[in-house]
Amino acid sequence: VFQIKAFDLEQSLQEVTERYEKEKQKRKALHNSLIELRGNIRVHCRIRPLLPFDDAAGHSQDRQRNFSEKVAYAADDETVLVKCSRPGHASVNKTFQFERVYNDLESQDAVFADVAPLLTSLLDGYNVCIMAYGQTGSGKTYTMLGPQLEGNLAFAIEEESELGIIPRATQEVFRLISEKPPGSYWVEVSVVEVYNNEIFDLLAKDSCGKVLSVKRDVVTTREGKSDVPLLTHETVENASEFLHLVNKGLQLRVTHPTLVHAHSSRSHLVVTLTITTVVFGDNFGTLWEDEQTSQRLNKEASFTFTQKMRDNKSTSSSRASSPVQLEATEKMKQVKTKLQLVDLAGSECVGMSGVTGAALRETSFINRSLSALADVLGAIAEQRAHVPYRNSKLTHLLQDSVGGDAKLLVMLCISPGQKYLTESMQSLGFGTRARQVQRGQVKKKNFPVPSKGK
């Protein structure tokens, strides 16, 4: 009798659990729809594991134990719990809600699984921006790029499970493109860093072809968009070409050891993939009735477009285009969408990082630019008439993405130890404010949609 009852209870529990999971998925889908409509910023939070450098060197054993004690936990996959009681301090017991929370055991695969759907939006005509925010040593660069080996980033195949969002996103973009008609997409990459409130082009080359960091400026166009004149855009045809280029640029990125982190990024890194979609059609009103003509025009127009992109100068001596090529070029439209991948420099407490001299100046610029980012989000949230994008080169550069022209995901990275409680609370507060920003529905790039011929 007891066995039958136990079996019935187990079955009931399983049914209730399944119903709960289904309802949870429905609620998530509705929440996502609401985010889309309001133009909210998605905020995910990743809590890294405790690491050897979390032990405070030079302190008594008791104090070391307290410092390396965990105070930030993933209560569930949407809630961060911060719980801490210290002698002489007010106790902390606070929860923070986000779209997704990753505990310290969750892999790079799990993090990317929630990012991947945004990349489909990119090919559907939306701009997308993913940025990592958090203090120095909280795992931003690991989350965005992957592990660092002796200061250089490892994009090796054997490290595939450790790859971060930037290399994975690129692989996924090229996978999605491979499913589309050949020649209908064109991908370019730019890599810039914002260091001491100056913008540097990390793909610029000297006359000998050597990559070197060149200062650029950011301007606002007549359309009110931000632009970096003379910025180097390199064409890439696959993920490995992209990773090779980015690795070259990253060799020039400024890092500096601090007491918190041996390879602390001293600059904000912005990697941008610009995807040009080539749309073909007969005045974009009717589909090609003859499939063979359609394929031929696609091929000819793709060839013409590719040649134009590779050879940006017009030559009068070039051979005359065939009527089909001319017809195809006239019937070709280009739509550009951008994927911005941002690894922000670490916010930090000067006393904690132990920096002096030039490094102290760097820290001051980093903290000011992150403060400017918080001010911009505050102004948008309060729907102020003036949003202070130009208070920092970082916010001016990211103006379009932050201001509502892109689907924006902020990946908060926090350290779990008591030693970094103040910094973690600051990051969680930033994420909470970012979630409250309503920017209105993100606009889709206007793809001409062909209607069927009679």
Coordinates of C-alpha atoms in Angstrom, one line a residue, residues 79-326:
T79 CA 17.9 35.8 -9.0
V80 CA 21.2 36.9 -7.4
L81 CA 21.3 36.8 -3.6
V82 CA 23.9 38.9 -1.7
K83 CA 24.2 37.8 1.9
C84 CA 26.9 39.1 4.3
S85 CA 27.3 40.0 7.9
R86 CA 30.6 41.6 9.0
P87 CA 31.6 42.8 12.4
G88 CA 31.2 46.6 12.6
H89 CA 29.2 46.7 9.3
A90 CA 25.5 46.6 8.6
S91 CA 24.4 43.2 7.5
V92 CA 23.5 42.8 3.8
N93 CA 20.7 40.5 2.6
K94 CA 19.5 41.6 -0.8
T95 CA 18.2 40.0 -4.0
F96 CA 18.5 41.3 -7.6
Q97 CA 16.3 40.1 -10.5
F98 CA 17.7 39.8 -14.0
E99 CA 16.6 38.0 -17.3
R100 CA 19.2 35.3 -16.6
V101 CA 21.7 34.5 -13.8
Y102 CA 24.6 32.1 -14.2
N103 CA 26.1 30.4 -11.2
D104 CA 29.8 29.7 -10.9
L105 CA 29.6 26.2 -12.4
E106 CA 27.8 27.2 -15.6
S107 CA 29.9 26.9 -18.8
Q108 CA 30.7 29.2 -21.7
D109 CA 28.3 27.1 -23.7
A110 CA 25.4 27.9 -21.3
V111 CA 26.2 31.6 -21.5
F112 CA 26.3 31.6 -25.3
A113 CA 23.1 29.6 -25.6
D114 CA 21.1 32.6 -24.3
V115 CA 23.0 35.0 -26.6
A116 CA 22.6 33.1 -29.8
P117 CA 18.9 34.0 -30.5
L118 CA 19.9 37.7 -30.7
L119 CA 22.2 36.9 -33.7
T120 CA 19.2 35.7 -35.7
S121 CA 17.8 39.2 -35.2
L122 CA 21.0 40.6 -36.8
L123 CA 20.2 38.8 -40.1
D124 CA 16.6 39.8 -39.8
G125 CA 17.6 43.5 -40.0
Y126 CA 18.2 44.6 -36.4
N127 CA 21.4 46.0 -34.9
V128 CA 22.6 44.1 -31.9
C129 CA 25.0 45.1 -29.1
I130 CA 26.4 42.8 -26.4
M131 CA 28.5 44.4 -23.6
A132 CA 30.2 43.0 -20.5
Y133 CA 30.2 45.2 -17.4
G134 CA 31.9 44.6 -14.1
Q135 CA 34.9 45.3 -11.8
T136 CA 38.5 44.3 -12.7
G137 CA 39.0 40.6 -12.4
S138 CA 35.3 39.7 -12.4
G139 CA 35.5 37.6 -15.6
K140 CA 34.5 40.1 -18.4
T141 CA 37.3 39.3 -20.8
Y142 CA 37.0 35.6 -20.1
T143 CA 33.2 35.8 -20.8
M144 CA 33.6 37.9 -24.0
L145 CA 36.8 36.4 -25.5
G146 CA 37.9 33.3 -23.6
P147 CA 41.0 32.3 -21.6
Q148 CA 44.2 34.4 -21.7
L149 CA 47.5 32.5 -22.0
E150 CA 50.5 34.5 -21.0
G151 CA 48.7 37.7 -22.0
N152 CA 47.6 36.5 -25.4
L153 CA 44.2 35.2 -26.2
A154 CA 43.8 31.6 -27.1
F155 CA 41.5 30.9 -30.0
A156 CA 42.8 27.4 -30.5
I157 CA 40.5 24.6 -31.6
E158 CA 41.3 22.5 -28.6
E159 CA 40.1 25.4 -26.4
E160 CA 36.7 25.4 -28.2
S161 CA 34.7 24.8 -25.1
E162 CA 36.4 27.7 -23.4
L163 CA 35.8 30.2 -26.2
G164 CA 33.9 33.4 -25.2
I165 CA 31.0 35.3 -26.8
I166 CA 33.0 37.2 -29.4
P167 CA 34.5 34.1 -31.3
R168 CA 31.3 32.1 -30.8
A169 CA 29.1 34.9 -32.1
T170 CA 31.2 35.2 -35.2
Q171 CA 31.1 31.4 -35.8
E172 CA 27.3 31.6 -35.4
V173 CA 26.9 34.6 -37.8
F174 CA 28.9 32.8 -40.5
R175 CA 26.9 29.6 -39.9
L176 CA 23.7 31.6 -40.4
I177 CA 25.1 33.3 -43.5
S178 CA 26.0 29.9 -45.0
E179 CA 22.3 29.0 -45.0
K180 CA 21.5 32.0 -47.2
P181 CA 22.0 32.4 -51.0
P182 CA 25.8 32.7 -51.8
G183 CA 26.9 36.3 -52.3
S184 CA 23.9 37.8 -50.6
Y185 CA 25.9 38.9 -47.4
W186 CA 29.2 40.7 -47.0
V187 CA 31.0 40.9 -43.6
E188 CA 33.5 43.6 -42.4
V189 CA 35.1 43.9 -39.1
S190 CA 36.6 46.9 -37.1
V191 CA 38.4 46.8 -33.8
V192 CA 38.8 49.9 -31.6
E193 CA 39.8 50.6 -28.0
V194 CA 38.8 53.6 -25.9
Y195 CA 41.9 54.3 -23.8
N196 CA 42.2 57.4 -21.6
N197 CA 39.1 58.9 -23.3
E198 CA 40.7 58.5 -26.8
I199 CA 39.7 56.2 -29.6
F200 CA 42.3 54.0 -31.2
D201 CA 41.9 51.9 -34.4
L202 CA 43.6 48.5 -33.7
L203 CA 43.4 47.4 -37.3
A204 CA 45.2 50.4 -38.9
K205 CA 48.4 49.6 -40.8
D206 CA 51.5 51.6 -41.7
S207 CA 52.9 51.8 -45.2
C208 CA 54.7 48.5 -44.7
G209 CA 51.5 46.7 -43.8
K210 CA 52.3 46.4 -40.1
V211 CA 49.3 46.7 -37.8
L212 CA 49.6 49.6 -35.4
S213 CA 47.3 51.5 -33.1
V214 CA 46.1 54.9 -34.7
K215 CA 44.1 57.5 -32.9
R216 CA 40.7 58.3 -34.5
D217 CA 37.8 60.6 -33.6
V218 CA 34.1 60.0 -33.2
V219 CA 31.7 62.4 -34.9
T220 CA 27.9 62.7 -35.1
T221 CA 26.6 62.5 -38.7
R222 CA 23.8 64.8 -40.1
E223 CA 21.4 61.9 -39.5
G224 CA 22.3 62.0 -35.8
K225 CA 24.3 58.7 -35.8
S226 CA 27.8 58.3 -34.4
D227 CA 30.6 57.6 -36.9
V228 CA 34.4 57.1 -36.8
P229 CA 35.9 58.6 -40.0
L230 CA 38.9 56.8 -41.5
L231 CA 38.2 53.7 -39.3
T232 CA 39.7 50.5 -40.8
H233 CA 37.1 48.0 -41.9
E234 CA 38.6 44.6 -43.0
T235 CA 36.5 42.2 -45.1
V236 CA 36.3 38.7 -43.6
E237 CA 34.9 35.6 -45.3
N238 CA 34.9 33.2 -42.4
A239 CA 35.3 33.0 -38.6
S240 CA 39.0 32.0 -38.7
E241 CA 39.8 35.1 -40.8
F242 CA 37.9 37.2 -38.2
L243 CA 39.7 35.6 -35.2
H244 CA 43.1 36.1 -36.9
L245 CA 42.4 39.8 -37.4
V246 CA 41.0 40.3 -33.9
N247 CA 44.0 38.6 -32.4
K248 CA 46.3 41.0 -34.2
G249 CA 44.4 43.9 -32.9
L250 CA 44.3 42.5 -29.3
Q251 CA 48.1 42.4 -29.2
L252 CA 47.9 46.2 -29.1
R253 CA 45.3 46.4 -26.4
V254 CA 46.5 48.1 -23.3
T255 CA 46.7 45.9 -20.2
H256 CA 48.4 46.6 -16.9
P257 CA 48.8 44.4 -13.8
T258 CA 47.0 45.6 -10.6
L259 CA 46.7 44.1 -7.2
V260 CA 43.3 42.7 -8.3
H261 CA 44.2 41.3 -11.7
A262 CA 47.5 40.4 -13.4
H263 CA 46.2 41.2 -16.9
S264 CA 43.7 44.0 -16.2
S265 CA 42.3 45.5 -19.3
R266 CA 43.0 49.3 -19.2
S267 CA 40.8 50.1 -22.2
H268 CA 37.3 49.5 -23.4
L269 CA 37.3 47.1 -26.4
V270 CA 34.7 47.4 -29.2
V271 CA 34.6 44.8 -31.9
T272 CA 32.1 45.6 -34.7
L273 CA 30.9 43.2 -37.4
T274 CA 29.1 45.1 -40.2
I275 CA 26.9 42.8 -42.3
T276 CA 25.8 44.2 -45.6
T277 CA 22.8 42.3 -47.0
V278 CA 22.4 42.4 -50.8
V279 CA 18.7 42.4 -51.7
F280 CA 17.8 41.6 -55.3
G281 CA 14.4 42.0 -56.9
D282 CA 12.5 43.5 -59.8
N283 CA 11.7 47.0 -58.3
F284 CA 11.3 44.9 -55.1
G285 CA 7.7 44.5 -56.1
T286 CA 7.7 41.1 -57.9
L287 CA 9.7 37.9 -57.6
W288 CA 11.7 36.7 -60.6
E289 CA 9.3 34.6 -62.5
D290 CA 12.0 32.7 -64.3
E291 CA 14.1 30.8 -61.7
Q292 CA 17.1 30.5 -64.1
T293 CA 17.1 34.3 -64.7
S294 CA 16.9 34.8 -60.9
Q295 CA 19.9 32.6 -60.2
R296 CA 21.9 34.2 -63.1
L297 CA 21.1 37.7 -61.9
N298 CA 21.9 36.8 -58.3
K299 CA 25.3 35.4 -59.5
E300 CA 26.1 38.4 -61.7
A301 CA 25.0 41.0 -59.2
S302 CA 26.9 39.2 -56.4
F303 CA 30.0 39.2 -58.6
T304 CA 29.6 42.9 -59.4
F305 CA 29.0 43.8 -55.8
T306 CA 32.0 41.8 -54.6
Q307 CA 34.2 43.5 -57.2
K308 CA 32.9 46.9 -56.1
M309 CA 33.6 46.2 -52.5
R310 CA 37.1 44.9 -53.2
D311 CA 38.0 47.6 -55.6
N312 CA 36.7 50.9 -54.2
K313 CA 38.0 53.0 -57.0
S314 CA 36.3 53.4 -60.4
T315 CA 38.5 52.8 -63.4
S316 CA 37.5 54.1 -66.8
S317 CA 39.6 51.4 -68.5
S318 CA 37.6 48.6 -67.0
R319 CA 35.7 46.4 -69.4
A320 CA 32.1 47.2 -70.1
S321 CA 29.5 45.5 -67.9
S322 CA 27.2 43.1 -69.6
P323 CA 23.5 44.1 -69.9
V324 CA 22.7 41.4 -67.3
Q325 CA 25.3 42.9 -64.9
L326 CA 23.9 46.4 -65.4

